[in-house]
Structures are given as structure tokens and as C-alpha cells.
Short mmCIF file of N, CA and C in Angstrom, two decimals:
data_model
loop_
_atom_site.label_atom_id
_atom_site.label_comp_id
_atom_site.label_asym_id
_atom_site.label_seq_id
_atom_site.Cartn_x
_atom_site.Cartn_y
_atom_site.Cartn_z
N MET C 289 2.98 22.24 -17.92
CA MET C 289 2.16 21.81 -16.95
C MET C 289 0.58 22.01 -16.91
N ASP C 290 -0.15 20.56 -17.28
CA ASP C 290 -1.57 20.63 -17.06
C ASP C 290 -1.59 19.90 -15.67
N LYS C 291 -1.76 21.21 -14.53
CA LYS C 291 -1.78 20.15 -13.03
C LYS C 291 -2.69 19.90 -12.75
N SER C 292 -4.04 20.15 -13.62
CA SER C 292 -5.45 19.53 -13.09
C SER C 292 -5.18 17.75 -13.41
N LYS C 293 -4.49 17.79 -13.77
CA LYS C 293 -4.51 15.59 -14.19
C LYS C 293 -3.64 15.28 -12.68
N PHE C 294 -2.85 16.61 -12.57
CA PHE C 294 -1.98 15.78 -10.87
C PHE C 294 -3.22 15.77 -9.26
N LYS C 295 -4.88 16.19 -9.88
CA LYS C 295 -5.21 16.80 -8.45
C LYS C 295 -5.80 15.98 -8.08
N VAL C 296 -5.60 14.96 -7.03
CA VAL C 296 -6.11 14.37 -6.76
C VAL C 296 -7.59 14.89 -5.17
N LYS C 297 -8.47 13.85 -5.80
CA LYS C 297 -10.32 14.61 -5.23
C LYS C 297 -9.52 14.06 -3.21
N ILE C 298 -10.73 15.30 -2.86
CA ILE C 298 -9.65 15.47 -1.17
C ILE C 298 -10.95 15.01 -0.92
N ASP C 299 -10.51 14.67 0.28
CA ASP C 299 -11.66 14.46 2.10
C ASP C 299 -11.50 15.45 2.29
N PRO C 300 -12.32 16.83 3.75
CA PRO C 300 -11.85 17.89 3.88
C PRO C 300 -10.72 16.91 4.40
N ASN C 301 -11.18 15.44 5.04
CA ASN C 301 -10.16 15.71 6.67
C ASN C 301 -8.92 14.37 6.14
N ASP C 302 -8.41 14.42 4.74
CA ASP C 302 -7.39 13.67 4.16
C ASP C 302 -6.38 14.68 3.83
N LYS C 303 -4.92 14.42 5.54
CA LYS C 303 -4.54 15.73 5.07
C LYS C 303 -3.54 14.87 4.44
N VAL C 304 -3.01 13.84 4.13
CA VAL C 304 -2.05 12.75 2.90
C VAL C 304 -2.98 14.18 1.89
N ALA C 305 -3.97 14.01 1.56
CA ALA C 305 -3.83 14.23 0.43
C ALA C 305 -4.33 15.74 -0.12
N GLN C 306 -4.38 16.41 1.04
CA GLN C 306 -4.30 18.25 1.23
C GLN C 306 -2.35 18.65 0.61
N ILE C 307 -1.45 17.87 1.42
CA ILE C 307 -0.82 17.95 0.85
C ILE C 307 0.00 17.80 -0.32
N MET C 308 -0.50 16.75 -0.42
CA MET C 308 0.10 15.91 -2.43
C MET C 308 -0.62 16.82 -3.33
N ASN C 309 -1.92 17.82 -3.11
CA ASN C 309 -2.37 19.17 -3.59
C ASN C 309 -1.21 19.96 -3.96
N GLU C 310 -0.87 20.22 -2.63
CA GLU C 310 -0.20 21.19 -2.81
C GLU C 310 1.12 20.66 -2.39
N TRP C 311 1.44 19.93 -2.58
CA TRP C 311 3.08 19.70 -3.98
C TRP C 311 3.02 19.44 -4.83
N TYR C 312 1.81 19.01 -5.49
CA TYR C 312 1.75 19.12 -7.26
C TYR C 312 1.53 20.54 -7.70
N ALA C 313 0.74 21.43 -6.59
CA ALA C 313 0.88 22.87 -7.56
C ALA C 313 2.14 23.51 -7.38
N ALA C 314 2.85 23.12 -6.39
CA ALA C 314 4.11 23.87 -6.48
C ALA C 314 4.96 23.43 -7.29
N LEU C 315 4.89 22.16 -7.76
CA LEU C 315 6.00 21.84 -8.91
C LEU C 315 5.51 22.22 -10.17
N GLY C 316 4.23 23.01 -10.33
CA GLY C 316 3.76 23.27 -10.99
C GLY C 316 4.13 24.83 -11.83
N LYS C 317 3.87 25.48 -10.28
CA LYS C 317 4.30 26.48 -10.42
C LYS C 317 6.02 26.91 -11.03
N ASN C 318 6.10 25.99 -10.24
CA ASN C 318 8.17 25.50 -10.55
C ASN C 318 8.83 24.56 -12.40
N GLY C 319 7.47 24.43 -12.93
CA GLY C 319 8.21 24.10 -13.94
C GLY C 319 9.02 22.38 -13.87
N VAL C 320 8.25 21.82 -12.25
CA VAL C 320 9.44 20.79 -12.37
C VAL C 320 8.34 19.53 -12.72
N ALA C 321 8.54 17.97 -13.18
CA ALA C 321 8.05 16.91 -13.52
C ALA C 321 8.64 16.19 -12.54
N ILE C 322 8.29 15.09 -12.16
CA ILE C 322 7.93 13.85 -11.55
C ILE C 322 8.32 12.57 -11.85
N GLN C 323 8.61 11.74 -11.15
CA GLN C 323 7.97 10.12 -11.49
C GLN C 323 7.08 9.97 -10.98
N PRO C 324 6.25 9.18 -11.69
CA PRO C 324 4.73 8.89 -10.72
C PRO C 324 5.37 7.84 -9.18
N LYS C 325 5.92 7.38 -9.68
CA LYS C 325 6.86 6.52 -8.43
C LYS C 325 7.23 7.91 -7.07
N ALA C 326 7.63 8.37 -7.47
CA ALA C 326 7.94 9.26 -6.36
C ALA C 326 7.07 9.91 -5.91
N SER C 327 6.00 10.11 -6.67
CA SER C 327 4.69 10.42 -5.74
C SER C 327 3.97 9.27 -4.69
N THR C 328 4.21 7.94 -5.54
CA THR C 328 3.71 6.98 -4.84
C THR C 328 4.33 6.05 -3.52
N ILE C 329 5.72 7.05 -3.15
CA ILE C 329 6.51 7.46 -2.79
C ILE C 329 5.81 7.91 -1.13
N LEU C 330 6.17 8.66 -1.49
CA LEU C 330 4.98 10.40 -1.12
C LEU C 330 4.48 10.26 -0.18
N GLY C 331 3.33 9.66 -0.76
CA GLY C 331 1.80 9.51 -0.73
C GLY C 331 1.37 8.35 0.55
N THR C 332 2.56 6.98 0.36
CA THR C 332 2.94 6.15 1.27
C THR C 332 3.38 6.84 2.49
N ILE C 333 4.46 7.51 2.58
CA ILE C 333 5.23 7.79 3.62
C ILE C 333 3.70 8.89 4.72
N LEU C 334 3.91 10.23 3.75
CA LEU C 334 2.72 10.83 4.19
C LEU C 334 1.44 10.01 5.42
N ALA C 335 1.27 9.17 4.41
CA ALA C 335 -0.47 8.37 4.89
C ALA C 335 0.38 7.85 6.11
N LYS C 336 1.43 7.30 6.27
CA LYS C 336 1.94 5.65 6.88
C LYS C 336 2.66 7.36 8.56
N HIS C 337 2.42 8.42 8.42
CA HIS C 337 2.73 8.95 9.58
C HIS C 337 1.36 10.11 9.81
N LEU C 338 0.64 10.70 9.05
CA LEU C 338 -0.11 12.11 9.01
C LEU C 338 -2.18 11.35 9.30
N ASN C 339 -2.33 10.09 8.89
CA ASN C 339 -3.19 9.68 9.40
C ASN C 339 -4.03 9.64 10.06
N ASP C 340 -5.04 10.26 11.02
CA ASP C 340 -5.32 10.14 12.53
C ASP C 340 -5.75 8.19 12.65
N VAL C 341 -6.61 8.12 11.38
CA VAL C 341 -7.10 6.56 11.66
C VAL C 341 -5.92 5.55 11.42
N GLU C 342 -5.15 5.18 12.13
CA GLU C 342 -4.27 4.02 11.87
C GLU C 342 -5.38 2.79 10.68
N GLU C 343 -4.96 3.06 9.71
CA GLU C 343 -4.91 1.84 8.78
C GLU C 343 -4.92 0.79 8.37
N ASP C 344 -5.46 -0.66 8.35
CA ASP C 344 -4.91 -1.96 9.05
C ASP C 344 -3.39 -1.93 8.10
N VAL C 345 -2.28 -2.09 7.75
CA VAL C 345 -1.77 -2.78 6.79
C VAL C 345 -1.46 -3.76 5.49
N PHE C 346 -2.33 -4.83 5.91
CA PHE C 346 -3.12 -5.45 5.26
C PHE C 346 -3.94 -5.34 4.26
N ASP C 347 -5.20 -4.14 5.40
CA ASP C 347 -5.35 -3.68 3.75
C ASP C 347 -5.28 -2.54 2.52
N ARG C 348 -4.27 -2.00 3.25
CA ARG C 348 -3.65 -1.24 2.42
C ARG C 348 -3.32 -1.56 1.45
N TYR C 349 -2.59 -2.90 1.77
CA TYR C 349 -1.64 -3.75 0.70
C TYR C 349 -2.48 -4.60 -0.02
N MET C 350 -4.08 -5.18 -0.20
CA MET C 350 -4.55 -5.39 -0.73
C MET C 350 -4.90 -4.35 -1.62
N ASN C 351 -5.18 -3.78 -1.51
CA ASN C 351 -5.70 -2.26 -1.93
C ASN C 351 -4.62 -1.57 -2.90
N THR C 352 -3.53 -1.45 -2.46
CA THR C 352 -2.43 -1.12 -3.54
C THR C 352 -2.62 -1.12 -4.85
N LYS C 353 -2.95 -0.79 -6.05
CA LYS C 353 -2.48 -1.24 -7.16
C LYS C 353 -1.43 -1.64 -7.67
N ALA C 354 -1.35 -2.59 -9.00
CA ALA C 354 -0.11 -3.87 -9.18
C ALA C 354 1.41 -2.38 -9.85
N GLY C 355 0.85 -1.39 -9.68
CA GLY C 355 1.89 -0.25 -10.47
C GLY C 355 2.62 0.44 -9.54
N GLU C 356 1.73 -0.08 -8.42
CA GLU C 356 2.03 0.80 -7.01
C GLU C 356 3.21 0.05 -6.20
N HIS C 357 2.96 -0.82 -6.20
CA HIS C 357 2.92 -2.24 -5.23
C HIS C 357 4.87 -2.71 -4.70
N GLU C 358 5.81 -2.29 -6.15
CA GLU C 358 6.94 -1.68 -5.13
C GLU C 358 6.82 -0.95 -4.33
N ALA C 359 7.07 0.00 -4.95
CA ALA C 359 6.75 0.93 -3.69
C ALA C 359 6.04 1.35 -2.46
N PHE C 360 5.10 0.62 -2.50
CA PHE C 360 4.15 0.15 -1.53
C PHE C 360 5.34 -0.70 -0.09
N TRP C 361 5.29 -2.09 -0.77
CA TRP C 361 6.14 -2.72 -0.03
C TRP C 361 7.16 -1.97 0.27
N ASN C 362 8.32 -1.87 -0.15
CA ASN C 362 9.31 -0.84 0.08
C ASN C 362 9.18 0.36 1.65
N SER C 363 8.31 0.13 1.78
CA SER C 363 7.60 1.31 1.68
C SER C 363 7.45 0.86 3.97
N LEU C 364 7.47 -0.25 3.94
CA LEU C 364 6.98 -1.26 4.91
C LEU C 364 8.42 -1.56 5.96
N SER C 365 7.76 -1.58 6.97
CA SER C 365 8.97 -2.21 8.19
C SER C 365 9.30 -3.60 7.73
N ASN C 366 10.20 -3.91 8.57
CA ASN C 366 10.04 -5.77 8.53
C ASN C 366 8.91 -6.42 9.35
N ASP C 367 8.49 -5.87 9.84
CA ASP C 367 7.15 -6.09 11.00
C ASP C 367 5.63 -6.25 10.08
N GLU C 368 5.65 -5.26 9.43
CA GLU C 368 4.52 -4.86 8.65
C GLU C 368 4.99 -5.51 7.46
N LYS C 369 5.61 -6.88 7.42
CA LYS C 369 6.12 -7.40 5.84
C LYS C 369 5.81 -8.25 6.83
N ALA C 370 6.43 -8.64 7.78
CA ALA C 370 5.94 -10.66 8.10
C ALA C 370 4.50 -10.54 8.49
N TYR C 371 3.62 -9.33 9.06
CA TYR C 371 2.15 -9.13 8.93
C TYR C 371 1.33 -9.93 8.42
N VAL C 372 1.79 -9.10 6.84
CA VAL C 372 1.26 -9.05 5.23
C VAL C 372 1.33 -10.27 5.29
N GLU C 373 2.54 -11.19 5.43
CA GLU C 373 3.09 -12.50 4.85
C GLU C 373 1.88 -13.41 6.28
N LYS C 374 2.08 -13.08 6.92
CA LYS C 374 1.14 -14.10 8.13
C LYS C 374 -0.49 -14.08 7.29
N ARG C 375 -1.38 -12.70 7.02
CA ARG C 375 -2.41 -12.63 6.95
C ARG C 375 -2.14 -13.18 5.50
N ARG C 376 -1.70 -12.66 4.38
CA ARG C 376 -1.31 -13.90 3.13
C ARG C 376 -2.07 -14.98 3.07
N GLN C 377 -1.26 -15.32 4.46
CA GLN C 377 -0.82 -17.39 4.28
C GLN C 377 -1.94 -17.29 4.84
N GLU C 378 -2.89 -16.84 5.74
CA GLU C 378 -3.92 -17.50 6.84
C GLU C 378 -5.63 -17.42 5.37
N MET C 379 -5.06 -16.16 5.14
CA MET C 379 -6.10 -15.94 4.12
C MET C 379 -6.54 -17.05 2.69
N ARG C 380 -5.14 -17.46 2.64
CA ARG C 380 -4.70 -18.86 1.48
C ARG C 380 -5.46 -19.96 1.81
N ASP C 381 -4.80 -20.05 3.64
CA ASP C 381 -5.18 -21.21 4.13
C ASP C 381 -6.85 -21.49 3.92
N GLU C 382 -7.94 -20.90 4.89
CA GLU C 382 -9.24 -20.49 4.49
C GLU C 382 -9.41 -21.03 3.03
N TRP C 383 -8.61 -20.00 2.11
CA TRP C 383 -9.81 -20.08 0.69
C TRP C 383 -9.72 -21.86 0.80
N TYR C 384 -8.45 -22.73 0.22
CA TYR C 384 -8.10 -23.68 0.29
C TYR C 384 -9.00 -25.08 1.05
N ALA C 385 -9.27 -24.85 2.49
CA ALA C 385 -10.11 -25.01 3.94
C ALA C 385 -12.11 -25.20 3.46
N GLN C 386 -12.08 -24.36 2.62
CA GLN C 386 -13.61 -23.92 2.45
C GLN C 386 -13.73 -24.78 1.11
N ARG C 387 -13.03 -25.11 0.77
CA ARG C 387 -13.18 -25.53 -0.72
C ARG C 387 -12.54 -27.25 -0.54
N GLY C 388 -12.05 -27.49 0.61
CA GLY C 388 -11.58 -29.11 0.68
C GLY C 388 -10.98 -29.11 0.08
N LEU C 389 -10.19 -28.50 -0.41
CA LEU C 389 -8.82 -28.43 -1.95
C LEU C 389 -6.97 -28.58 -0.94
N VAL C 390 -5.86 -29.10 -0.82
CA VAL C 390 -5.37 -29.54 -0.25
C VAL C 390 -4.01 -28.49 -1.37
N ASP C 391 -2.88 -27.59 -0.43
CA ASP C 391 -2.17 -26.49 -1.27
C ASP C 391 -0.79 -27.03 -1.18
N ASN C 392 -0.63 -27.73 -2.00
CA ASN C 392 0.28 -28.16 -2.79
C ASN C 392 1.62 -27.59 -2.90
N ASN C 393 1.41 -25.87 -2.49
CA ASN C 393 2.57 -25.09 -2.10
C ASN C 393 3.05 -24.61 -1.46
N SER C 394 2.01 -25.02 -0.39
CA SER C 394 1.95 -24.10 1.30
C SER C 394 4.01 -24.97 1.88
N LYS C 395 3.82 -23.92 2.59
CA LYS C 395 5.37 -23.71 2.84
C LYS C 395 5.57 -23.60 4.30
N THR C 396 6.05 -24.91 4.79
CA THR C 396 5.66 -25.67 5.89
C THR C 396 6.87 -26.16 6.22
N LEU C 397 7.42 -26.11 7.32
CA LEU C 397 8.74 -26.61 8.05
C LEU C 397 8.94 -27.81 8.22
N LEU C 398 10.02 -28.35 8.03
CA LEU C 398 10.20 -29.73 8.12
C LEU C 398 11.19 -29.69 9.53
N LYS C 399 10.12 -30.92 10.13
CA LYS C 399 11.57 -31.09 11.57
C LYS C 399 12.08 -32.61 11.71
N GLY C 400 13.56 -32.28 12.41
CA GLY C 400 14.35 -33.52 12.27
C GLY C 400 15.22 -32.85 12.58
#
């Protein structure tokens, strides 16, 4: 197994990357192969619990690669999902308002 392809570039203060690199090295030594999705899930969970700087969940959402989105989304709590949805709608509303357009697909509650 070529361990170099699994090496993550490390910021010396990034505990998640350090743990992930140690994990990849241990897997390589033992000839263990894993699915890429497992790495994504582990990295997301570690980042959630280990990084000193609490990154805004919406920023993480916006920077998650398409192939990693499902694992990222499944790792969020219901409160975090609601927050992301709220921020998405705010951005959408702002985009339409800046252009003087009407969002025909906006979700509004009917009162009655």
C-alpha cells in the first residue's frame, strides 16, 4: 500500500491532521484498506471535537466537497442542520433581493 497518497499536509497546530496521518500510517503498516468515506467521517468527527478554534458550521458546509457532503451532513446535529438551512435561506434571499428578483421557489408558510 502506498501510504504517501494518504498523507495529509499538516499545519503543526492541526490535531485532526496529525491524528489522521498517524491513523493512515498504522493502517498502512497493518495492510488495512479503508473506504474514503470512512476517512471523511472520521475527519469530520475529530474536527468537531478536537480543533481549538470553533469553525462556523456553515463555513464548513460551504467548503465541503460534493463527494464528502453526505457524510458531512450526516455528522451534523439537528440544531446544526437547522442553522445551515437558515443561513442558506438568508443567502438565497439576499441574492434575489440584490438583483430585484422574486424567488418563486421560496418556502413560505401559509397562514389560515
